[in-house]
Amino acid sequence: MERTITIGFLGCGNVGGGVWKLLNGFADDIAHRTGLRFSIKRVLVRDVNKTRACGVPHELLTTNADDVVNDPEISIVVEFMGGEQPA
């Protein structure tokens, strides 16, 4: 039986975008090996209009951290923000 874990990203630059690509690119393999499927629900960014090479759908982007950290459907929040603040 497959289980879905809902994730929220804080940041989507080089590292966050890379993790996005990996989770999506290997989604079927991860599900086959572990029985887990990851669903990325929201992605915090500085600028929702910036073009992103990783291909995150625009509707997942937000500039409000509360949309990620206070969403009761998100089980795991991962932080990929550069620098110390506001991370």
Short mmCIF file of N, CA and C in Angstrom, two decimals:
data_model
loop_
_atom_site.label_atom_id
_atom_site.label_comp_id
_atom_site.label_asym_id
_atom_site.label_seq_id
_atom_site.Cartn_x
_atom_site.Cartn_y
_atom_site.Cartn_z
N MET A 1 0.84 -1.18 0.00
CA MET A 1 0.00 0.00 0.00
C MET A 1 0.88 1.24 0.00
N GLU A 2 0.55 2.17 -0.84
CA GLU A 2 1.32 3.40 -0.97
C GLU A 2 0.76 4.48 -0.05
N ARG A 3 1.66 5.23 0.57
CA ARG A 3 1.28 6.31 1.47
C ARG A 3 1.84 7.62 0.92
N THR A 4 1.07 8.69 0.98
CA THR A 4 1.52 9.99 0.49
C THR A 4 1.87 10.89 1.67
N ILE A 5 3.04 11.52 1.58
CA ILE A 5 3.49 12.48 2.59
C ILE A 5 3.52 13.85 1.91
N THR A 6 2.84 14.81 2.52
CA THR A 6 2.76 16.16 1.96
C THR A 6 3.87 17.02 2.53
N ILE A 7 4.57 17.70 1.62
CA ILE A 7 5.76 18.48 1.97
C ILE A 7 5.58 19.94 1.58
N GLY A 8 6.19 20.82 2.35
CA GLY A 8 6.29 22.23 2.01
C GLY A 8 7.75 22.62 1.94
N PHE A 9 8.10 23.42 0.95
CA PHE A 9 9.48 23.90 0.77
C PHE A 9 9.58 25.34 1.23
N LEU A 10 10.63 25.66 1.95
CA LEU A 10 11.00 27.04 2.25
C LEU A 10 12.24 27.31 1.41
N GLY A 11 12.05 27.92 0.26
CA GLY A 11 13.14 28.21 -0.66
C GLY A 11 13.13 27.26 -1.84
N CYS A 12 13.51 27.82 -2.99
CA CYS A 12 13.53 27.01 -4.20
C CYS A 12 14.60 27.55 -5.16
N GLY A 13 15.79 27.74 -4.63
CA GLY A 13 16.92 28.16 -5.46
C GLY A 13 17.64 26.94 -5.99
N ASN A 14 18.95 26.96 -5.95
CA ASN A 14 19.73 25.83 -6.48
C ASN A 14 19.45 24.53 -5.73
N VAL A 15 19.45 24.58 -4.42
CA VAL A 15 19.25 23.36 -3.63
C VAL A 15 17.79 22.92 -3.66
N GLY A 16 16.88 23.82 -3.34
CA GLY A 16 15.46 23.47 -3.36
C GLY A 16 15.00 23.02 -4.73
N GLY A 17 15.45 23.70 -5.78
CA GLY A 17 15.10 23.29 -7.13
C GLY A 17 15.66 21.92 -7.48
N GLY A 18 16.86 21.64 -6.99
CA GLY A 18 17.46 20.32 -7.21
C GLY A 18 16.68 19.23 -6.50
N VAL A 19 16.26 19.50 -5.28
CA VAL A 19 15.46 18.51 -4.54
C VAL A 19 14.12 18.32 -5.22
N TRP A 20 13.52 19.41 -5.72
CA TRP A 20 12.26 19.31 -6.48
C TRP A 20 12.43 18.34 -7.66
N LYS A 21 13.51 18.54 -8.42
CA LYS A 21 13.76 17.69 -9.59
C LYS A 21 13.96 16.23 -9.18
N LEU A 22 14.72 16.01 -8.12
CA LEU A 22 14.97 14.64 -7.66
C LEU A 22 13.70 13.95 -7.19
N LEU A 23 12.91 14.64 -6.36
CA LEU A 23 11.68 14.02 -5.85
C LEU A 23 10.71 13.71 -6.97
N ASN A 24 10.63 14.59 -7.96
CA ASN A 24 9.73 14.34 -9.08
C ASN A 24 10.30 13.35 -10.07
N GLY A 25 11.59 13.42 -10.32
CA GLY A 25 12.22 12.53 -11.28
C GLY A 25 12.29 11.09 -10.82
N PHE A 26 12.41 10.89 -9.53
CA PHE A 26 12.52 9.54 -8.98
C PHE A 26 11.27 9.12 -8.21
N ALA A 27 10.17 9.82 -8.41
CA ALA A 27 8.94 9.57 -7.63
C ALA A 27 8.48 8.13 -7.74
N ASP A 28 8.45 7.60 -8.94
CA ASP A 28 7.98 6.21 -9.11
C ASP A 28 8.93 5.20 -8.48
N ASP A 29 10.23 5.44 -8.62
CA ASP A 29 11.22 4.55 -8.02
C ASP A 29 11.14 4.59 -6.49
N ILE A 30 11.01 5.79 -5.93
CA ILE A 30 10.89 5.93 -4.48
C ILE A 30 9.63 5.20 -4.00
N ALA A 31 8.53 5.41 -4.69
CA ALA A 31 7.27 4.75 -4.29
C ALA A 31 7.39 3.23 -4.38
N HIS A 32 8.03 2.75 -5.43
CA HIS A 32 8.20 1.31 -5.60
C HIS A 32 9.06 0.71 -4.48
N ARG A 33 10.15 1.40 -4.13
CA ARG A 33 11.08 0.88 -3.12
C ARG A 33 10.59 1.04 -1.70
N THR A 34 9.87 2.16 -1.44
CA THR A 34 9.54 2.48 -0.04
C THR A 34 8.05 2.44 0.27
N GLY A 35 7.21 2.51 -0.77
CA GLY A 35 5.78 2.60 -0.53
C GLY A 35 5.34 4.01 -0.19
N LEU A 36 6.27 4.98 -0.36
CA LEU A 36 5.97 6.38 -0.04
C LEU A 36 5.95 7.22 -1.31
N ARG A 37 4.99 8.11 -1.38
CA ARG A 37 4.94 9.08 -2.47
C ARG A 37 4.93 10.45 -1.80
N PHE A 38 5.73 11.38 -2.33
CA PHE A 38 5.82 12.72 -1.78
C PHE A 38 5.04 13.69 -2.65
N SER A 39 4.22 14.49 -1.99
CA SER A 39 3.45 15.52 -2.67
C SER A 39 3.90 16.88 -2.14
N ILE A 40 4.48 17.69 -3.00
CA ILE A 40 4.95 19.02 -2.58
C ILE A 40 3.79 19.98 -2.80
N LYS A 41 3.26 20.52 -1.70
CA LYS A 41 2.04 21.32 -1.77
C LYS A 41 2.31 22.81 -1.94
N ARG A 42 3.29 23.35 -1.23
CA ARG A 42 3.56 24.79 -1.29
C ARG A 42 5.07 25.01 -1.29
N VAL A 43 5.49 26.10 -1.98
CA VAL A 43 6.90 26.43 -2.08
C VAL A 43 7.06 27.92 -1.82
N LEU A 44 7.76 28.26 -0.74
CA LEU A 44 8.03 29.66 -0.41
C LEU A 44 9.19 30.17 -1.25
N VAL A 45 8.96 31.31 -1.90
CA VAL A 45 9.99 31.96 -2.71
C VAL A 45 9.95 33.47 -2.45
N ARG A 46 11.00 34.16 -2.86
CA ARG A 46 11.01 35.63 -2.73
C ARG A 46 10.16 36.29 -3.80
N ASP A 47 10.18 35.71 -5.00
CA ASP A 47 9.51 36.32 -6.14
C ASP A 47 8.76 35.24 -6.92
N VAL A 48 7.44 35.27 -6.87
CA VAL A 48 6.65 34.24 -7.55
C VAL A 48 6.70 34.39 -9.07
N ASN A 49 7.12 35.54 -9.57
CA ASN A 49 7.17 35.77 -11.02
C ASN A 49 8.50 35.40 -11.66
N LYS A 50 9.48 35.03 -10.85
CA LYS A 50 10.78 34.65 -11.37
C LYS A 50 10.68 33.31 -12.11
N THR A 51 11.34 33.21 -13.26
CA THR A 51 11.38 31.96 -14.00
C THR A 51 12.27 30.97 -13.27
N ARG A 52 11.77 29.75 -13.10
CA ARG A 52 12.52 28.73 -12.38
C ARG A 52 12.81 27.55 -13.30
N ALA A 53 14.09 27.19 -13.37
CA ALA A 53 14.53 26.11 -14.26
C ALA A 53 13.99 24.76 -13.84
N CYS A 54 13.66 24.59 -12.57
CA CYS A 54 13.21 23.29 -12.07
C CYS A 54 11.78 22.97 -12.45
N GLY A 55 11.02 23.96 -12.87
CA GLY A 55 9.67 23.70 -13.35
C GLY A 55 8.59 23.59 -12.29
N VAL A 56 8.77 24.20 -11.14
CA VAL A 56 7.73 24.20 -10.11
C VAL A 56 6.50 24.93 -10.67
N PRO A 57 5.33 24.33 -10.59
CA PRO A 57 4.12 25.01 -11.07
C PRO A 57 3.86 26.31 -10.31
N HIS A 58 3.50 27.35 -11.03
CA HIS A 58 3.30 28.68 -10.45
C HIS A 58 2.29 28.66 -9.30
N GLU A 59 1.26 27.83 -9.41
CA GLU A 59 0.21 27.81 -8.39
C GLU A 59 0.69 27.27 -7.04
N LEU A 60 1.85 26.64 -6.98
CA LEU A 60 2.40 26.16 -5.71
C LEU A 60 3.21 27.22 -4.99
N LEU A 61 3.60 28.28 -5.70
CA LEU A 61 4.49 29.30 -5.15
C LEU A 61 3.75 30.27 -4.25
N THR A 62 4.46 30.71 -3.20
CA THR A 62 3.93 31.71 -2.28
C THR A 62 5.08 32.55 -1.75
N THR A 63 4.78 33.77 -1.36
CA THR A 63 5.78 34.62 -0.70
C THR A 63 5.49 34.74 0.80
N ASN A 64 4.50 34.00 1.27
CA ASN A 64 4.10 34.04 2.67
C ASN A 64 4.47 32.72 3.35
N ALA A 65 5.43 32.78 4.27
CA ALA A 65 5.89 31.57 4.96
C ALA A 65 4.76 30.87 5.72
N ASP A 66 3.78 31.64 6.21
CA ASP A 66 2.65 31.04 6.93
C ASP A 66 1.86 30.06 6.05
N ASP A 67 1.85 30.30 4.73
CA ASP A 67 1.16 29.38 3.82
C ASP A 67 1.78 27.99 3.86
N VAL A 68 3.04 27.91 4.23
CA VAL A 68 3.74 26.63 4.31
C VAL A 68 3.71 26.08 5.74
N VAL A 69 4.20 26.87 6.67
CA VAL A 69 4.39 26.35 8.04
C VAL A 69 3.10 26.17 8.82
N ASN A 70 2.03 26.85 8.43
CA ASN A 70 0.77 26.73 9.17
C ASN A 70 -0.29 25.93 8.41
N ASP A 71 0.09 25.27 7.35
CA ASP A 71 -0.85 24.45 6.59
C ASP A 71 -0.98 23.09 7.28
N PRO A 72 -2.14 22.74 7.79
CA PRO A 72 -2.29 21.48 8.52
C PRO A 72 -2.11 20.23 7.66
N GLU A 73 -2.19 20.37 6.34
CA GLU A 73 -2.00 19.22 5.45
C GLU A 73 -0.53 18.91 5.21
N ILE A 74 0.35 19.87 5.50
CA ILE A 74 1.78 19.67 5.28
C ILE A 74 2.39 18.97 6.49
N SER A 75 2.94 17.78 6.25
CA SER A 75 3.53 16.99 7.34
C SER A 75 5.00 17.32 7.57
N ILE A 76 5.70 17.68 6.50
CA ILE A 76 7.13 17.95 6.59
C ILE A 76 7.43 19.29 5.92
N VAL A 77 8.16 20.15 6.61
CA VAL A 77 8.64 21.41 6.04
C VAL A 77 10.15 21.30 5.92
N VAL A 78 10.67 21.54 4.71
CA VAL A 78 12.11 21.50 4.49
C VAL A 78 12.59 22.89 4.11
N GLU A 79 13.72 23.27 4.67
CA GLU A 79 14.23 24.63 4.51
C GLU A 79 15.46 24.62 3.62
N PHE A 80 15.38 25.37 2.53
CA PHE A 80 16.48 25.48 1.57
C PHE A 80 16.89 26.93 1.35
N MET A 81 16.63 27.80 2.29
CA MET A 81 16.89 29.22 2.13
C MET A 81 18.35 29.54 2.35
N GLY A 82 18.87 30.44 1.52
CA GLY A 82 20.25 30.87 1.70
C GLY A 82 20.37 31.87 2.83
N GLY A 83 21.52 31.91 3.47
CA GLY A 83 21.76 32.85 4.55
C GLY A 83 21.15 32.42 5.87
N GLU A 84 21.35 33.24 6.87
CA GLU A 84 20.85 32.92 8.21
C GLU A 84 19.45 33.46 8.45
N GLN A 85 19.11 34.57 7.83
CA GLN A 85 17.81 35.20 8.07
C GLN A 85 16.99 35.19 6.80
N PRO A 86 15.74 34.88 6.80
CA PRO A 86 14.93 34.57 7.97
C PRO A 86 14.91 33.10 8.34
N ALA A 87 15.74 32.30 7.68
CA ALA A 87 15.75 30.86 7.95
C ALA A 87 15.90 30.56 9.43
#
